[in-house]
Short mmCIF file of C-alpha atoms in Angstrom, two decimals:
data_model
loop_
_atom_site.label_atom_id
_atom_site.label_comp_id
_atom_site.label_asym_id
_atom_site.label_seq_id
_atom_site.Cartn_x
_atom_site.Cartn_y
_atom_site.Cartn_z
CA MET A 89 -46.25 -14.33 -20.14
CA LYS A 90 -43.66 -15.65 -22.54
CA ILE A 91 -45.47 -17.77 -25.13
CA LEU A 92 -44.11 -20.07 -27.85
CA ILE A 93 -46.43 -20.30 -30.86
CA THR A 94 -46.43 -22.59 -33.89
CA GLY A 95 -48.71 -21.91 -36.86
CA GLY A 96 -48.59 -18.17 -36.17
CA THR A 97 -48.89 -17.28 -39.87
CA GLY A 98 -51.99 -19.46 -40.35
CA LEU A 99 -55.55 -18.15 -40.51
CA ILE A 100 -56.19 -18.61 -36.77
CA GLY A 101 -52.64 -17.79 -35.69
CA LYS A 102 -52.63 -14.34 -37.30
CA GLU A 103 -55.87 -13.37 -35.53
CA LEU A 104 -54.77 -14.86 -32.21
CA LEU A 105 -51.54 -12.88 -32.17
CA LYS A 106 -53.54 -9.62 -32.29
CA LEU A 107 -55.19 -10.57 -28.98
CA ILE A 108 -52.04 -11.61 -27.13
CA MET A 109 -49.47 -9.15 -28.45
CA THR A 110 -48.93 -7.60 -25.02
CA HIS A 111 -47.15 -10.85 -24.06
CA HIS A 112 -43.64 -11.87 -25.09
CA LEU A 113 -44.22 -13.95 -28.22
CA VAL A 114 -41.84 -16.35 -29.94
CA VAL A 115 -43.18 -17.59 -33.28
CA LEU A 116 -41.79 -20.74 -34.88
CA THR A 117 -41.73 -20.40 -38.68
CA ARG A 118 -39.88 -21.94 -41.63
CA ASN A 119 -39.51 -18.57 -43.37
CA VAL A 120 -38.76 -15.60 -41.12
CA ASP A 121 -38.93 -12.94 -43.88
CA GLU A 122 -42.34 -14.19 -45.04
CA ALA A 123 -43.60 -14.42 -41.44
CA GLU A 124 -42.49 -10.84 -40.73
CA ARG A 125 -44.38 -9.71 -43.83
CA GLN A 126 -47.54 -11.64 -42.94
CA LEU A 127 -47.47 -10.50 -39.33
CA SER A 128 -46.69 -6.85 -40.01
CA HIS A 129 -50.04 -6.02 -38.35
CA ILE A 130 -48.53 -7.03 -35.00
CA HIS A 131 -46.90 -3.86 -33.72
CA SER A 132 -44.97 -5.29 -30.82
CA GLY A 133 -41.40 -5.06 -29.70
CA LYS A 134 -42.05 -8.31 -27.86
CA LEU A 135 -42.35 -10.47 -30.99
CA ARG A 136 -39.48 -12.58 -32.31
CA PHE A 137 -39.17 -15.39 -34.81
CA ILE A 138 -37.27 -18.68 -34.73
CA GLN A 139 -36.83 -21.23 -37.53
CA SER A 140 -36.30 -24.35 -35.45
CA LEU A 141 -36.81 -25.85 -32.00
CA GLU A 142 -33.36 -27.43 -32.23
CA GLN A 143 -31.88 -24.47 -30.31
CA PHE A 144 -33.83 -25.54 -27.20
CA THR A 145 -33.01 -28.44 -24.87
CA THR A 146 -35.92 -27.49 -22.57
CA LEU A 147 -38.83 -25.04 -22.62
CA ASP A 148 -38.07 -23.72 -19.12
CA GLU A 149 -38.08 -20.12 -20.37
CA PHE A 150 -41.69 -20.30 -21.56
CA ASP A 151 -44.90 -19.92 -19.56
CA ALA A 152 -47.13 -21.38 -22.28
CA VAL A 153 -47.05 -23.06 -25.69
CA ILE A 154 -49.79 -22.71 -28.34
CA ASN A 155 -49.42 -25.27 -31.11
CA LEU A 156 -51.48 -24.48 -34.23
CA ALA A 157 -49.16 -25.87 -36.92
CA GLY A 158 -50.40 -28.26 -39.61
CA GLU A 159 -50.79 -28.77 -43.35
CA PRO A 160 -54.33 -27.67 -44.40
CA ILE A 161 -56.47 -30.80 -44.42
CA ALA A 162 -59.02 -29.74 -47.03
CA ASP A 163 -56.87 -28.13 -49.72
CA LYS A 164 -55.90 -31.25 -51.72
CA ARG A 165 -57.14 -34.77 -52.45
CA TRP A 166 -55.96 -37.31 -49.89
CA SER A 167 -53.35 -39.20 -51.85
CA LYS A 168 -51.04 -41.44 -49.81
CA ARG A 169 -48.39 -38.74 -50.03
CA GLN A 170 -50.79 -35.97 -48.94
CA LYS A 171 -52.05 -38.06 -46.01
CA ARG A 172 -48.48 -38.55 -44.86
CA ARG A 173 -47.87 -34.80 -45.15
CA ILE A 174 -51.03 -34.03 -43.14
CA CYS A 175 -49.96 -36.43 -40.37
CA ASP A 176 -46.29 -35.48 -40.26
CA SER A 177 -47.01 -31.74 -40.19
CA ARG A 178 -49.05 -32.23 -37.00
CA TRP A 179 -47.47 -35.15 -35.20
CA ALA A 180 -43.76 -34.31 -35.60
CA ILE A 181 -43.90 -30.75 -34.23
CA THR A 182 -46.23 -31.83 -31.40
CA GLN A 183 -43.82 -34.63 -30.46
CA GLN A 184 -40.92 -32.16 -30.46
CA ILE A 185 -42.78 -29.83 -28.11
CA THR A 186 -43.87 -32.69 -25.84
CA THR A 187 -40.29 -34.01 -25.59
CA LEU A 188 -38.99 -30.53 -24.68
CA ILE A 189 -41.72 -30.05 -22.04
CA GLN A 190 -40.89 -33.46 -20.54
CA ALA A 191 -37.20 -32.45 -20.40
CA SER A 192 -37.98 -29.18 -18.58
CA GLU A 193 -37.40 -28.70 -14.88
CA HIS A 194 -39.82 -25.75 -14.84
CA PRO A 195 -41.99 -26.50 -17.88
CA PRO A 196 -44.66 -24.21 -19.35
CA HIS A 197 -47.76 -24.29 -17.15
CA THR A 198 -50.01 -24.52 -20.22
CA PHE A 199 -49.79 -26.39 -23.52
CA ILE A 200 -52.66 -25.64 -25.93
CA SER A 201 -52.56 -27.92 -28.96
CA GLY A 202 -54.66 -28.19 -32.10
CA SER A 203 -57.09 -30.93 -33.06
CA ALA A 204 -60.42 -30.93 -34.93
CA VAL A 205 -64.03 -32.04 -34.60
CA GLY A 206 -63.14 -34.58 -37.31
CA TYR A 207 -61.92 -36.59 -34.29
CA TYR A 208 -65.53 -37.75 -33.79
CA GLY A 209 -66.32 -39.08 -37.26
CA ASP A 210 -69.87 -39.17 -38.63
CA HIS A 211 -72.52 -39.03 -35.87
CA GLN A 212 -75.67 -38.30 -37.89
CA ASN A 213 -78.10 -36.34 -35.66
CA ASP A 214 -76.52 -37.26 -32.32
CA ILE A 215 -75.36 -34.33 -30.19
CA ILE A 216 -71.62 -34.61 -29.58
CA ASP A 217 -69.86 -33.24 -26.54
CA GLU A 218 -66.36 -33.96 -25.28
CA THR A 219 -67.46 -37.10 -23.36
CA VAL A 220 -68.51 -39.04 -26.49
CA GLU A 221 -66.65 -42.30 -27.01
CA VAL A 222 -65.47 -42.62 -30.59
CA HIS A 223 -65.07 -45.71 -32.75
CA SER A 224 -64.23 -44.45 -36.21
CA ASN A 225 -62.16 -45.75 -39.12
CA GLY A 226 -62.08 -42.34 -40.82
CA PHE A 227 -58.81 -40.63 -41.67
CA SER A 228 -59.78 -37.45 -39.79
CA HIS A 229 -60.22 -39.44 -36.57
CA TYR A 230 -56.91 -41.24 -37.16
CA VAL A 231 -55.05 -37.92 -37.59
CA CYS A 232 -56.66 -36.19 -34.61
CA SER A 233 -56.59 -39.16 -32.25
CA ASN A 234 -52.84 -39.63 -32.59
CA TRP A 235 -52.23 -35.88 -32.54
CA GLU A 236 -54.05 -35.62 -29.20
CA LYS A 237 -52.28 -38.65 -27.70
CA ILE A 238 -48.89 -37.09 -28.49
CA ALA A 239 -49.89 -33.74 -26.93
CA LEU A 240 -51.32 -35.39 -23.80
CA ARG A 241 -47.95 -36.98 -23.03
CA ALA A 242 -46.83 -33.47 -21.99
CA GLN A 243 -49.42 -33.40 -19.19
CA SER A 244 -48.12 -33.46 -15.62
CA ASP A 245 -48.79 -31.80 -12.29
CA LYS A 246 -46.77 -28.85 -13.67
CA THR A 247 -48.31 -28.63 -17.15
CA ARG A 248 -51.94 -28.75 -18.19
CA VAL A 249 -52.82 -29.68 -21.78
CA CYS A 250 -55.84 -28.27 -23.63
CA LEU A 251 -56.86 -29.78 -26.97
CA LEU A 252 -58.69 -27.62 -29.52
CA ARG A 253 -61.24 -29.80 -31.33
CA THR A 254 -61.93 -27.12 -33.89
CA GLY A 255 -64.98 -26.88 -36.12
CA VAL A 256 -65.20 -24.91 -39.38
CA VAL A 257 -63.73 -21.51 -38.54
CA LEU A 258 -65.64 -18.76 -40.36
CA SER A 259 -63.48 -15.79 -41.31
CA SER A 260 -63.69 -13.01 -43.86
CA GLU A 261 -59.92 -13.36 -44.37
CA GLY A 262 -59.83 -16.89 -45.76
CA GLY A 263 -60.68 -20.51 -45.07
CA ALA A 264 -63.95 -22.23 -45.92
CA LEU A 265 -66.18 -19.14 -46.09
CA LYS A 266 -63.95 -17.30 -48.54
CA LYS A 267 -63.96 -20.33 -50.86
CA MET A 268 -67.76 -20.50 -50.74
CA LEU A 269 -68.45 -16.83 -51.40
CA LEU A 270 -67.84 -16.71 -55.16
CA PRO A 271 -70.23 -19.51 -56.20
CA TYR A 272 -72.90 -18.10 -53.88
CA GLN A 273 -72.37 -14.57 -55.19
CA LEU A 274 -72.86 -15.96 -58.71
CA GLY A 275 -76.13 -17.59 -57.63
CA LEU A 276 -74.61 -21.08 -57.82
CA GLY A 277 -74.65 -21.90 -54.12
CA GLY A 278 -76.65 -24.64 -52.50
CA PRO A 279 -76.55 -27.55 -50.09
CA ILE A 280 -74.19 -30.50 -50.43
CA GLY A 281 -75.86 -33.88 -50.78
CA ARG A 282 -79.20 -33.85 -48.96
CA GLY A 283 -77.92 -31.09 -46.73
CA ARG A 284 -78.97 -32.93 -43.58
CA GLN A 285 -75.43 -33.29 -42.23
CA TYR A 286 -74.63 -31.04 -39.28
CA PHE A 287 -72.03 -28.36 -39.76
CA PRO A 288 -70.07 -27.38 -36.61
CA TRP A 289 -69.04 -23.76 -37.17
CA ILE A 290 -67.36 -21.05 -35.09
CA HIS A 291 -66.79 -17.36 -35.81
CA MET A 292 -63.09 -16.44 -35.91
CA ILE A 293 -63.60 -13.85 -33.16
CA ASP A 294 -64.93 -16.53 -30.80
CA MET A 295 -62.23 -19.00 -31.86
CA VAL A 296 -59.36 -16.75 -30.79
CA ARG A 297 -61.23 -15.44 -27.74
CA ALA A 298 -61.76 -19.04 -26.59
CA ILE A 299 -58.06 -19.86 -26.98
CA VAL A 300 -57.16 -16.87 -24.80
CA TYR A 301 -59.85 -17.94 -22.30
CA LEU A 302 -58.26 -21.40 -22.03
CA LEU A 303 -54.82 -19.82 -21.70
CA GLU A 304 -56.00 -17.73 -18.75
CA HIS A 305 -58.12 -20.35 -16.96
CA GLY A 306 -55.87 -22.56 -14.88
CA ARG A 307 -58.61 -25.16 -14.33
CA ALA A 308 -59.06 -25.87 -18.04
CA SER A 309 -57.58 -29.10 -19.42
CA GLY A 310 -58.36 -31.89 -21.87
CA PRO A 311 -60.37 -31.64 -25.10
CA PHE A 312 -62.60 -28.68 -25.94
CA ASN A 313 -65.07 -28.50 -28.82
CA MET A 314 -64.28 -25.19 -30.50
CA ALA A 315 -67.69 -24.77 -32.09
CA ALA A 316 -70.63 -22.42 -31.59
CA PRO A 317 -73.45 -23.61 -29.29
CA HIS A 318 -75.92 -23.94 -32.19
CA PRO A 319 -74.57 -26.10 -35.04
CA VAL A 320 -76.81 -26.10 -38.11
CA THR A 321 -77.38 -28.50 -40.97
CA ASN A 322 -75.56 -27.89 -44.22
CA LYS A 323 -78.90 -26.94 -45.82
CA VAL A 324 -79.71 -24.32 -43.17
CA PHE A 325 -76.19 -22.89 -43.41
CA SER A 326 -76.47 -22.76 -47.20
CA GLN A 327 -79.87 -21.05 -47.13
CA CYS A 328 -78.62 -18.53 -44.59
CA LEU A 329 -75.51 -17.70 -46.63
CA ALA A 330 -77.58 -17.23 -49.81
CA ARG A 331 -80.07 -15.02 -47.92
CA THR A 332 -77.28 -12.92 -46.39
CA LEU A 333 -75.79 -12.37 -49.85
CA LYS A 334 -79.28 -11.77 -51.33
CA ARG A 335 -78.73 -14.52 -53.87
CA PRO A 336 -80.92 -17.41 -55.07
CA HIS A 337 -80.69 -20.82 -53.42
CA ILE A 338 -81.87 -23.33 -56.00
CA LEU A 339 -78.92 -25.57 -56.86
CA PHE A 340 -77.47 -28.46 -54.89
CA THR A 341 -74.39 -30.64 -55.30
CA PRO A 342 -75.17 -34.36 -55.16
CA ALA A 343 -73.11 -36.45 -52.74
CA PHE A 344 -71.78 -38.68 -55.53
CA ALA A 345 -70.31 -35.62 -57.32
CA ILE A 346 -68.53 -34.54 -54.12
CA LYS A 347 -67.15 -38.08 -53.65
CA LEU A 348 -66.03 -38.14 -57.27
CA ALA A 349 -64.30 -34.78 -57.01
CA MET A 350 -62.75 -35.16 -53.56
CA GLY A 351 -62.38 -38.89 -53.05
CA GLU A 352 -61.91 -39.92 -49.43
CA SER A 353 -61.63 -36.31 -48.25
CA SER A 354 -65.34 -35.88 -49.09
CA GLU A 355 -65.94 -37.02 -45.48
CA LEU A 356 -65.04 -33.44 -44.51
CA LEU A 357 -68.22 -32.23 -46.25
CA LEU A 358 -70.52 -35.23 -45.89
CA ASP A 359 -69.96 -36.38 -42.29
CA SER A 360 -72.52 -35.04 -39.80
CA LEU A 361 -71.01 -33.48 -36.67
CA ARG A 362 -73.48 -31.92 -34.26
CA ALA A 363 -70.70 -30.81 -31.90
CA LYS A 364 -71.54 -28.66 -28.86
CA PRO A 365 -69.02 -26.67 -26.77
CA LYS A 366 -70.12 -28.18 -23.44
CA LYS A 367 -66.80 -27.82 -21.62
CA LEU A 368 -66.26 -24.23 -22.75
CA SER A 369 -69.81 -23.33 -21.69
CA ASP A 370 -69.35 -25.09 -18.33
CA LEU A 371 -66.19 -23.01 -17.76
CA GLY A 372 -68.25 -19.86 -18.26
CA PHE A 373 -67.09 -18.82 -21.72
CA GLN A 374 -69.58 -16.49 -23.43
CA PHE A 375 -69.80 -16.66 -27.23
CA HIS A 376 -70.26 -13.40 -29.14
CA PHE A 377 -71.78 -15.34 -32.05
CA CYS A 378 -74.05 -18.23 -31.01
CA ARG A 379 -76.29 -18.25 -34.09
CA ILE A 380 -75.29 -18.61 -37.73
CA GLU A 381 -77.27 -15.70 -39.21
CA PRO A 382 -75.73 -12.88 -37.12
CA ALA A 383 -72.30 -14.51 -37.59
CA LEU A 384 -72.60 -14.53 -41.38
CA LYS A 385 -74.02 -11.01 -41.50
CA HIS A 386 -71.07 -9.77 -39.47
CA LEU A 387 -68.53 -11.58 -41.65
CA ILE A 388 -70.10 -10.63 -44.99
CA HIS A 389 -70.38 -7.02 -43.86
CA HIS A 390 -66.67 -7.04 -42.99
CA THR A 391 -65.76 -8.68 -46.32
CA HIS A 392 -67.32 -5.95 -48.46
#
């Protein structure tokens, strides 16, 4: 297949490219030199880089598009300017791709586009699958809802659209787990707030395997919860991480301190999302890491 990819230098993108490097890959990036450096682990003569979609009037030459681009949502406080950046970095590129697919006579048969479990908003202890109707005023829902609507406009009898409602991707290379490791290693780890909020996690290996599974399964379309079958509460996750690192688990961070430090973006840590991957499971996808303890042991072992 010939595949167009955005976000190829991101945490997920770099791992995904390892799995699909036998295909012809075209990676959209703002900085080609930097992308070549970051993706030097991809030994493929079938990989090329482009800086803009402006050179295309259609996407007829591509069999599939995987859209993973977006400003990290958790790295900075949500000022008005940062919110705009978060939205624009997702919506604009997705709209460009959708417009090009709509203009194509022989469009890509598959468009896989990013989203997040933040789409659902806080659901306390309720189990969330892809059929849940959402009424949320949260910023995460606002971002994801519009992002998905834009991507779905590319859907037709020639193109199927899959939406990746991604949970917290656990990787030894970066992301949330890497940020957590130091305080836990110093014995300063612990639950956030009461720790009762559910934490939808997925091991990086399963994340990229699931994307490839959706790419190869012609029946797959619509939203998919990219989260392991057994979400855990923040407290259980925290205890498990401390135990895996053989460190104490005595401290906790009160919710008010998180709200003070992070402002509105504290919803990313305090909202409860008991998301289950019903549609992936129904398709027959088999997770390598269903439970948090083996997942963390594998990741910590690979970190050290």
